[in-house]
Short mmCIF file of C-alpha atoms in Angstrom, two decimals:
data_model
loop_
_atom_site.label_atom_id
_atom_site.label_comp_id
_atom_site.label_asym_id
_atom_site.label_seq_id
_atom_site.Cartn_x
_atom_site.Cartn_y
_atom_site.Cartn_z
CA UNK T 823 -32.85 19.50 -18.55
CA UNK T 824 -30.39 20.71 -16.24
CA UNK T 825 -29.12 17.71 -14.76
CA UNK T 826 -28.44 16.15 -18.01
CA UNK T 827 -25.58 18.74 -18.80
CA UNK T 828 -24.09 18.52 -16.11
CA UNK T 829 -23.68 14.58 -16.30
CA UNK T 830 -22.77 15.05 -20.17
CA UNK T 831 -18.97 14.46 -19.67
CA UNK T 832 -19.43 10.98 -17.66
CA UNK T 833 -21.93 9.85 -20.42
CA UNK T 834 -19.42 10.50 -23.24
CA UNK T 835 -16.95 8.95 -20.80
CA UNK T 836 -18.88 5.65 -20.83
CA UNK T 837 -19.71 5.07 -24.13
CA UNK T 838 -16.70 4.48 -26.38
CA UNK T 839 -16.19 7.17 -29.64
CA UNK T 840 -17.19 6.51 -32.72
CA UNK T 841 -14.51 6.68 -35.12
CA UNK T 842 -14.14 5.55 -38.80
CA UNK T 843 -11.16 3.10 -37.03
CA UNK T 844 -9.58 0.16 -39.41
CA UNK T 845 -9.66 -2.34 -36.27
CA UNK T 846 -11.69 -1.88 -32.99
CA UNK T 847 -9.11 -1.51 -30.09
CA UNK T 848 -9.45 -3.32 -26.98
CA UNK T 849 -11.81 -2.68 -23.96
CA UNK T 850 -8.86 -1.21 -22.00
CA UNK T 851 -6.99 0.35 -24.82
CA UNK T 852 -10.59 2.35 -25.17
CA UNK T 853 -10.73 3.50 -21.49
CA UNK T 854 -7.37 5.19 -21.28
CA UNK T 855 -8.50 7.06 -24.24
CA UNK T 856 -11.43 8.59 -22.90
CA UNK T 857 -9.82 8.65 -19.63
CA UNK T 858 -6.77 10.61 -21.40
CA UNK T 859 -9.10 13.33 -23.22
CA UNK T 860 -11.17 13.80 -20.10
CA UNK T 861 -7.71 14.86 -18.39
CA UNK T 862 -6.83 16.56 -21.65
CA UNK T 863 -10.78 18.63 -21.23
CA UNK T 864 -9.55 19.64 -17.82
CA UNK T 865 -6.33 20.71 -19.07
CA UNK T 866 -8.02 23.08 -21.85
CA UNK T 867 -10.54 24.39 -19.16
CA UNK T 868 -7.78 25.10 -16.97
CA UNK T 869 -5.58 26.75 -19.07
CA UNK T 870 -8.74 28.48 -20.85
CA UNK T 871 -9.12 30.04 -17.05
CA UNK T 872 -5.58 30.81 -16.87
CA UNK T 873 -5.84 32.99 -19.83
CA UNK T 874 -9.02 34.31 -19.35
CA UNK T 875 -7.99 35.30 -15.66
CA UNK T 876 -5.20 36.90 -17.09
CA UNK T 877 -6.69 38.90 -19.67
CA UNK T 878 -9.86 40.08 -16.79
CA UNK T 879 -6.78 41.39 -14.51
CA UNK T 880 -5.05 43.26 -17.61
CA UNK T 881 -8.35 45.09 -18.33
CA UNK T 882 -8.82 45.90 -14.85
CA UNK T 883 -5.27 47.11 -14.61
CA UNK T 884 -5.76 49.21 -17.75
CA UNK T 885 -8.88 50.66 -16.16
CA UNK T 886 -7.40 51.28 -13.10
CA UNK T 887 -4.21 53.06 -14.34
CA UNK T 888 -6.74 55.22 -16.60
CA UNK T 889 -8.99 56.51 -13.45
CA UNK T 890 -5.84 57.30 -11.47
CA UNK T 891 -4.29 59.24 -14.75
CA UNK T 892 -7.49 61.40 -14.88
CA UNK T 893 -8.38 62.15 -11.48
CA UNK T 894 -4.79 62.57 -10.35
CA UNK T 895 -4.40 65.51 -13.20
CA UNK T 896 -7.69 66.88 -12.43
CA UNK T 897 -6.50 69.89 -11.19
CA UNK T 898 -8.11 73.29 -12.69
CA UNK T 899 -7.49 75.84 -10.54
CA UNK T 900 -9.49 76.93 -7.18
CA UNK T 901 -12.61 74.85 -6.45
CA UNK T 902 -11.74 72.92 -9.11
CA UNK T 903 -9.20 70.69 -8.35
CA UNK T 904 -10.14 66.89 -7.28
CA UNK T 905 -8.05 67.15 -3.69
CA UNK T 906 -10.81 69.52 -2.15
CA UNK T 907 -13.27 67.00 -2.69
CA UNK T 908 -12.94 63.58 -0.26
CA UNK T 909 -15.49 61.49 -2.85
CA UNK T 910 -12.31 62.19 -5.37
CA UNK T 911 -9.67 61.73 -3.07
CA UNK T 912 -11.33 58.57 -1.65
CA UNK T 913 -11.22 57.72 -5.76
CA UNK T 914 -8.23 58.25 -6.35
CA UNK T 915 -6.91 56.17 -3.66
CA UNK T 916 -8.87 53.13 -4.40
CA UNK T 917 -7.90 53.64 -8.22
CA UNK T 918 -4.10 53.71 -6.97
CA UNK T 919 -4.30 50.62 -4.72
CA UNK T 920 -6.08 48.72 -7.43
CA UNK T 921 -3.71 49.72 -10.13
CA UNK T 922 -0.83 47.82 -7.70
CA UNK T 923 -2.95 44.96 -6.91
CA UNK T 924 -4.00 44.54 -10.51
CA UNK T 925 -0.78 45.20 -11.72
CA UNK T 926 1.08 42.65 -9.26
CA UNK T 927 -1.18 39.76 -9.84
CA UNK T 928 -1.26 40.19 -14.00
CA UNK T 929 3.10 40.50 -13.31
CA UNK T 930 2.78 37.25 -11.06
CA UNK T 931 0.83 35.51 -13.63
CA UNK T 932 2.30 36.62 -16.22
CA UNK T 933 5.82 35.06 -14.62
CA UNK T 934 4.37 31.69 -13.54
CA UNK T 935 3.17 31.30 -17.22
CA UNK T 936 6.17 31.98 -19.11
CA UNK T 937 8.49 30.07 -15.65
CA UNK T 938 6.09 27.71 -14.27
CA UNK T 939 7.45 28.66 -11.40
CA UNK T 940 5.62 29.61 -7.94
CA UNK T 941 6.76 31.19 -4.56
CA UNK T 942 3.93 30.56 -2.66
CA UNK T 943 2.12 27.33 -1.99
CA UNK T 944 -0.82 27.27 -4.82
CA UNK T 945 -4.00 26.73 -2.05
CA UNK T 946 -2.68 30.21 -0.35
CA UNK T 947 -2.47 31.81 -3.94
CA UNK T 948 -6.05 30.80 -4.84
CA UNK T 949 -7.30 32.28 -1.88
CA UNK T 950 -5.48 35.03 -2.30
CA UNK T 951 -6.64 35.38 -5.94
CA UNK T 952 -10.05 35.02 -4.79
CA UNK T 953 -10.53 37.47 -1.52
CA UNK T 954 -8.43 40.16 -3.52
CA UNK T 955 -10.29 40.42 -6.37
CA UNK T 956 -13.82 40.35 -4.38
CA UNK T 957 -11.76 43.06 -1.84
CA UNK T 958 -10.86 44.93 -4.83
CA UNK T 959 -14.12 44.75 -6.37
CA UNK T 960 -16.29 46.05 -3.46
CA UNK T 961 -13.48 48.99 -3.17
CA UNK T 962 -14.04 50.12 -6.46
CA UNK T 963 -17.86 49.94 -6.63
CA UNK T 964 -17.79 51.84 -3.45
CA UNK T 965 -15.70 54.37 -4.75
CA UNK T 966 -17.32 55.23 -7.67
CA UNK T 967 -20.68 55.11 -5.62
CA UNK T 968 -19.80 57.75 -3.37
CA UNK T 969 -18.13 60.14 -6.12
CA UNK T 970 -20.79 59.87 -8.52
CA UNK T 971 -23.70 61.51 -6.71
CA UNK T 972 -21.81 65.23 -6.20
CA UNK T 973 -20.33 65.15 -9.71
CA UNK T 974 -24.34 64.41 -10.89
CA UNK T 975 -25.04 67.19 -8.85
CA UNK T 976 -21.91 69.49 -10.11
CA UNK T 977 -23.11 68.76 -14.15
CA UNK T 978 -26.46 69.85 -13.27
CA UNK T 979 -24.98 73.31 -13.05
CA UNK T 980 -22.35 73.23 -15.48
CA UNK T 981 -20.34 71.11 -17.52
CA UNK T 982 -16.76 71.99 -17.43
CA UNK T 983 -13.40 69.67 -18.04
CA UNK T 984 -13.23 69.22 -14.35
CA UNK T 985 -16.66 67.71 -14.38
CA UNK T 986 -16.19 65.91 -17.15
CA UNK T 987 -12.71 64.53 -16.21
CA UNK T 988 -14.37 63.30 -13.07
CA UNK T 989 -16.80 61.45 -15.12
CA UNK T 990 -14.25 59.96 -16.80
CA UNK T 991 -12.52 58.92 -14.19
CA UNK T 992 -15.59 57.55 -12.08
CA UNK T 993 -16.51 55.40 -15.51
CA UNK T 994 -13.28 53.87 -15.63
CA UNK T 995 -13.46 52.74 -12.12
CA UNK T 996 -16.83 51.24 -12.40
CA UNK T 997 -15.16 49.33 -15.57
CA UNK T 998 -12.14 48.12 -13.36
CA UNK T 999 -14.52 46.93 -11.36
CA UNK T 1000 -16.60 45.08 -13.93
CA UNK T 1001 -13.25 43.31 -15.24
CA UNK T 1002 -12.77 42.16 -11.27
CA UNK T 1003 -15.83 40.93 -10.38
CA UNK T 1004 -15.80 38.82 -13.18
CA UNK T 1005 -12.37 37.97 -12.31
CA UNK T 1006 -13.56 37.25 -8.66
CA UNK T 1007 -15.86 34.79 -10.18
CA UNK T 1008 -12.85 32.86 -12.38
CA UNK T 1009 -10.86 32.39 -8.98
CA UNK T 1010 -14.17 31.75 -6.79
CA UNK T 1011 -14.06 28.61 -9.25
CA UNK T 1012 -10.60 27.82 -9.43
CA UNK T 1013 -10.44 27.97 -5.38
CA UNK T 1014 -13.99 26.04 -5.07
CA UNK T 1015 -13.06 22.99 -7.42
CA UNK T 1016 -9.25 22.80 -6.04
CA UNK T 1017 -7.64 22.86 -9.17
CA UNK T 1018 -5.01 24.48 -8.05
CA UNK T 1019 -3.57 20.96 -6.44
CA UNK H 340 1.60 22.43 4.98
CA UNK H 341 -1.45 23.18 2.55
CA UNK H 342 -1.83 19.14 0.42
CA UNK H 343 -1.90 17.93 3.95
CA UNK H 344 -5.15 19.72 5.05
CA UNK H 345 -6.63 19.43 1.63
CA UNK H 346 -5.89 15.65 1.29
CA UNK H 347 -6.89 14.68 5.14
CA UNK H 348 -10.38 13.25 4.06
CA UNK H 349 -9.02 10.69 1.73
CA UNK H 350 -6.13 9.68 4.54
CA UNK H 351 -8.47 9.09 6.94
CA UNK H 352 -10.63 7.29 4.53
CA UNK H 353 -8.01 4.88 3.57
CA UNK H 354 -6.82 3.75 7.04
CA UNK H 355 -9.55 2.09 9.40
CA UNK H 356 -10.96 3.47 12.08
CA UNK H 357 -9.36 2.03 15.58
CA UNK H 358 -11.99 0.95 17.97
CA UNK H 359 -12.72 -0.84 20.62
CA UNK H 360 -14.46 -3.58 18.98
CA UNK H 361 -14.91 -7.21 19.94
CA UNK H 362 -14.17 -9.00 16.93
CA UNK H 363 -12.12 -7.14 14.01
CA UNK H 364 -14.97 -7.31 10.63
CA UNK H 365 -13.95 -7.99 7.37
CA UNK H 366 -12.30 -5.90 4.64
CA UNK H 367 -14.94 -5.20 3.32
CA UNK H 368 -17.31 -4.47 6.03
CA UNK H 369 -14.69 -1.47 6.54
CA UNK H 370 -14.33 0.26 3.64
CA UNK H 371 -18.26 0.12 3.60
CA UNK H 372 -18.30 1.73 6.71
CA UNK H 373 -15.31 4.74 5.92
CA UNK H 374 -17.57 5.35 2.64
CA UNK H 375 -20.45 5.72 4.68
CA UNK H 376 -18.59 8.16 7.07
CA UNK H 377 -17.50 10.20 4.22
CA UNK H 378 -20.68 10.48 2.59
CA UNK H 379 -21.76 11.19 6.42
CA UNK H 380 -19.54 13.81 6.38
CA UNK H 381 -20.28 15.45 2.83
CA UNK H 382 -24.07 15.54 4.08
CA UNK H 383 -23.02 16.93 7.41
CA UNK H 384 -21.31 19.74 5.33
CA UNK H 385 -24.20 20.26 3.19
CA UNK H 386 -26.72 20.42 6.26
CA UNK H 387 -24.17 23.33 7.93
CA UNK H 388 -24.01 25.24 4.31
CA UNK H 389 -27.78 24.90 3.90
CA UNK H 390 -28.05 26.51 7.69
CA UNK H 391 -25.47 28.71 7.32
CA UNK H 392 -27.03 29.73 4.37
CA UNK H 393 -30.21 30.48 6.20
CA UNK H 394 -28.93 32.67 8.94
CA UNK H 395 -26.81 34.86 6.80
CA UNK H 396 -30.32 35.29 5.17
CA UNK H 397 -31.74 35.86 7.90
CA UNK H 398 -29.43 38.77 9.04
CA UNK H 399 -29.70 40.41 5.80
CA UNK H 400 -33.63 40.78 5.64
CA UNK H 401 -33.07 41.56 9.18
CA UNK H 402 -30.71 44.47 8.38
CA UNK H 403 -32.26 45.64 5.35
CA UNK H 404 -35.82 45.68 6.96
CA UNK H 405 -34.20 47.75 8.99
CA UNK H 406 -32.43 50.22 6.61
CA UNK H 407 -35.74 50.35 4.87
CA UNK H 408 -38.01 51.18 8.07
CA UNK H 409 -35.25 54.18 9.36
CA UNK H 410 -34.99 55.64 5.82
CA UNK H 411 -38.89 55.53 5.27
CA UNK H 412 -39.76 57.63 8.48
CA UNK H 413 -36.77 59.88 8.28
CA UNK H 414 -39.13 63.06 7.85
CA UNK H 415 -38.60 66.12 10.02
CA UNK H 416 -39.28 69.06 8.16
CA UNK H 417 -38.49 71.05 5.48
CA UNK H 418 -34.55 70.50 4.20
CA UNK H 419 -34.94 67.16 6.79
CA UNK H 420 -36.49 64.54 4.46
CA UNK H 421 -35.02 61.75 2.82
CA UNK H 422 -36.85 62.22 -0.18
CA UNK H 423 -35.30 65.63 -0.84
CA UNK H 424 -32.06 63.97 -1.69
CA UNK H 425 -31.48 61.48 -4.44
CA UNK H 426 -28.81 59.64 -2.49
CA UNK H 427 -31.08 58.79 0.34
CA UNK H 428 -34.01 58.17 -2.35
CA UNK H 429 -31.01 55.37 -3.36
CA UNK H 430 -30.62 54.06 0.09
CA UNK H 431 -33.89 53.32 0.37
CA UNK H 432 -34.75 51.70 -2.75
CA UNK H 433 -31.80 49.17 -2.37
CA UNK H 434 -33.51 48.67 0.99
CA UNK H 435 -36.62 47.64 -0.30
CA UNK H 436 -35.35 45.50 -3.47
CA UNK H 437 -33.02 43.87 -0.73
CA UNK H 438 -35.76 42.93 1.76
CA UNK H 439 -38.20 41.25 -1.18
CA UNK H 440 -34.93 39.36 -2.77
CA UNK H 441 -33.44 37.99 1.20
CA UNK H 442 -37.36 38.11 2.20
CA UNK H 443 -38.00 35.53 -0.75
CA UNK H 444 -35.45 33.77 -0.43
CA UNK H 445 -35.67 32.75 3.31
CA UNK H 446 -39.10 31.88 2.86
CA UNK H 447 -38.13 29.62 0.25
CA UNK H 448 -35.14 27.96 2.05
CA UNK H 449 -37.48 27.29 5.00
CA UNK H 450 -40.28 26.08 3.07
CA UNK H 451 -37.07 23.96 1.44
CA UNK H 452 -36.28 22.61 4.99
CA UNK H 453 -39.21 21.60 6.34
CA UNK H 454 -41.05 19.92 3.14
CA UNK H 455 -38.21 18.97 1.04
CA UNK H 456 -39.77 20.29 -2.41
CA UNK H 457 -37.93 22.26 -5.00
CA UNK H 458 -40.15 24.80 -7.35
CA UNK H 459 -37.08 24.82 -9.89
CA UNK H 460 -34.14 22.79 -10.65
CA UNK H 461 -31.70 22.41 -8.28
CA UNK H 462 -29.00 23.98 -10.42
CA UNK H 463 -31.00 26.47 -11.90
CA UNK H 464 -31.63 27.87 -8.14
CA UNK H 465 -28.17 27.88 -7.15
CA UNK H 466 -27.24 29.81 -10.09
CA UNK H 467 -30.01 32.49 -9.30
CA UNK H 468 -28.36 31.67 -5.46
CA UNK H 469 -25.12 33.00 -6.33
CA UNK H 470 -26.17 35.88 -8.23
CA UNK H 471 -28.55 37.52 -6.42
CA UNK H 472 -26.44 37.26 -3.65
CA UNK H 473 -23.79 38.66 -5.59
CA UNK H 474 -25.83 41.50 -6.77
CA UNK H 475 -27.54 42.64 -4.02
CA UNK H 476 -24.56 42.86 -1.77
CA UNK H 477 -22.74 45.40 -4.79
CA UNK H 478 -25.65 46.85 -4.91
CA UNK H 479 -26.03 47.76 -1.04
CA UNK H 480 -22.53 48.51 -0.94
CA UNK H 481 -22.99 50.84 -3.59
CA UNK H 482 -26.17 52.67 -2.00
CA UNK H 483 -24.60 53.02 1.64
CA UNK H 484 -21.23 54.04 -0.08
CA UNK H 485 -23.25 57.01 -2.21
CA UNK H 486 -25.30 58.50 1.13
CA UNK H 487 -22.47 59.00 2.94
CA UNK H 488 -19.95 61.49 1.75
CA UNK H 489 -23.14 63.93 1.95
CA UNK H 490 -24.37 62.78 5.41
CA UNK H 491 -20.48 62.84 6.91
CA UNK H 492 -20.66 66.94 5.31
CA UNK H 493 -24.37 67.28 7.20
CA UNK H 494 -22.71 66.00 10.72
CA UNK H 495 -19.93 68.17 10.24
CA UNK H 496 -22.17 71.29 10.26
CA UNK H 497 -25.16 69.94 12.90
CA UNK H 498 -25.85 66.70 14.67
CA UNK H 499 -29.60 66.43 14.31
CA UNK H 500 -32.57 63.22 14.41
CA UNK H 501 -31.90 63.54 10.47
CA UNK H 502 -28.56 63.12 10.23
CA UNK H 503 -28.63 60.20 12.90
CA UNK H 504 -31.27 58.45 11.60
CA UNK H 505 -29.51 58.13 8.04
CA UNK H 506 -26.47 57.40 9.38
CA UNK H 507 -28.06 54.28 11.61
CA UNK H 508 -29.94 53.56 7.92
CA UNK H 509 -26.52 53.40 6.11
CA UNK H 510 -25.46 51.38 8.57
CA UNK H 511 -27.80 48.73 8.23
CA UNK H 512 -27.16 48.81 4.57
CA UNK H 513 -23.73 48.14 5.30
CA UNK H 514 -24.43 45.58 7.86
CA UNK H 515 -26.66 43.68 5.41
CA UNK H 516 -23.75 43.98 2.62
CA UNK H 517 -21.74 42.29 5.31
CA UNK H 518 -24.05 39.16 5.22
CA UNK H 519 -24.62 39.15 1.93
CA UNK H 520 -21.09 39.02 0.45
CA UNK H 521 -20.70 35.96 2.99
CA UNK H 522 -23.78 34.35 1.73
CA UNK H 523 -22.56 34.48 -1.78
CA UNK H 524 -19.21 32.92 -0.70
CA UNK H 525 -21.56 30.02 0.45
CA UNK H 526 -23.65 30.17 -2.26
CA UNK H 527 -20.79 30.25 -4.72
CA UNK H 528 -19.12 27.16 -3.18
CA UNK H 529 -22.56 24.72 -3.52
CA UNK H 530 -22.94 25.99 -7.03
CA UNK H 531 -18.97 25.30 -7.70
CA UNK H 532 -19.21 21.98 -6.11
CA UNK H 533 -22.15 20.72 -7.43
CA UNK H 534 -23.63 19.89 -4.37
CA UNK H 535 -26.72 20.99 -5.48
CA UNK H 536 -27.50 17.53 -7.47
#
């Protein structure tokens, strides 16, 4: 069961398509065609991961931006104003250095689409790809980890718009870090099966 | 700088090996023996993933025994037990969820080694692999990172067996993060590479 998908595409590669054709082409004429849409299946993929890479790293950078907005303006007066508070500093931080990262990779890719054009060597970019997403990933978990036990805490006495701005905040960096793990996974592949070459 | 490295395998492949031989063999005998190599080579690769695998295993049920044991018997008192707070109640779930998944998992990898059986398919295990590595090592980073804005505010005020012994707990959690995220690389390159067929 599960080896047989995996060998699918070399099975359709060796036996020829069936198609309602006036003359049968020759053996080799056949081969470069299912050699040609094999390449042309890797292509798709490839560009399928481009795009969905892309679109994981402009969610993230949404999310990001969002959890920096509300925690950086979460400031309502004494004892309630995020900078007393390291979980929320340490939250706001992470959402700031993500929103770059995010922001320069989705601005990189987003350039090398339209250009084609790249200033690094593609193995290093790959790599890069991969450990920064992971990096970023592990940040952001971590972050909203350690802020989300004191503002549990905090609600249990009352619910105000600092608490709830905090909430907000912590939620959109557990989502920015939903879009990047996934995104971690997209490059993990890219980087494993070398198709950046 | 970075084709070279990736396309040293085939370069090597393609020009014979220079050795001290009597009487050059034929062509063919060659290329026989430079496939051989490489397949050599690819199960050489395998072997160190498959042990590499192992260890980083190892360490984690290691570490998250560990975390689990120090967090269990951290009970001094009244205000001084881990089960007072829910962040420590955290810690120590992760702990035990942590020691059955890398607990399992060894066991299986050994009983793998030594007797060469599979339970599942091979690509259905490196799929469960990668994410329960995955997984588990957000998950532990998650649980260290939420015990210890709290236990950093407990040192601050008094150094105590309590606050030491969750401190040494988080850091186990931590520790076995540390292996995990490497085991999923690993884990994540067999299941990208397919060399689990």
């Amino acid at each position: 069961m599960s080896n047989s998908d995996v060998l699918a595409p070399q099975k359709q590669a060796e036996t020829p398509p069936i198609t309602p054709m006036p003359t049968a082409p020759p053996a080799s004429d056949m081969e470069n065609q299912s050699g040609a849409s094999g390449i042309l299946r890797r292509w798709k993929r490839e560009d399928l991961l481009k795009r969905g890479s892309l679109a994981l790293r402009g969610l993230a950078l949404l999310f990001s931006l969002l959890s920096f907005i509300i925690m950086a303006s979460n400031k309502h007066g004494d004892g309630r104003n995020f900078d007393q508070y390291e979980e929320y500093r340490y939250v706001l931080a992470i959402a700031i250095l993500s929103t770059l990262y995010t922001g320069g990779q989705a601005l990189r890719q987003v350039h090398e689409l339209s250009t084609g054009k790249f200033y690094f060597s593609r193995r290093n970019l790959a790599l890069l790809d991969f450990f920064g997403d992971q990096i970023m990933a592990y940040l952001l978990i971590s972050s909203a980890s350690a802020a989300t036990p004191m503002t549990n805490r905090m609600r249990e006495g009352a619910d105000n718009i600092f608490t709830d701005s905090t909430a907000a905040a912590i939620s959109m960096s557990f989502f920015a870090f939903l879009s990047l793990a996934v995104s971690a996974l997209f490059s993990g592949y890219k980087l494993a099966n070398h198709s950046y070459i």
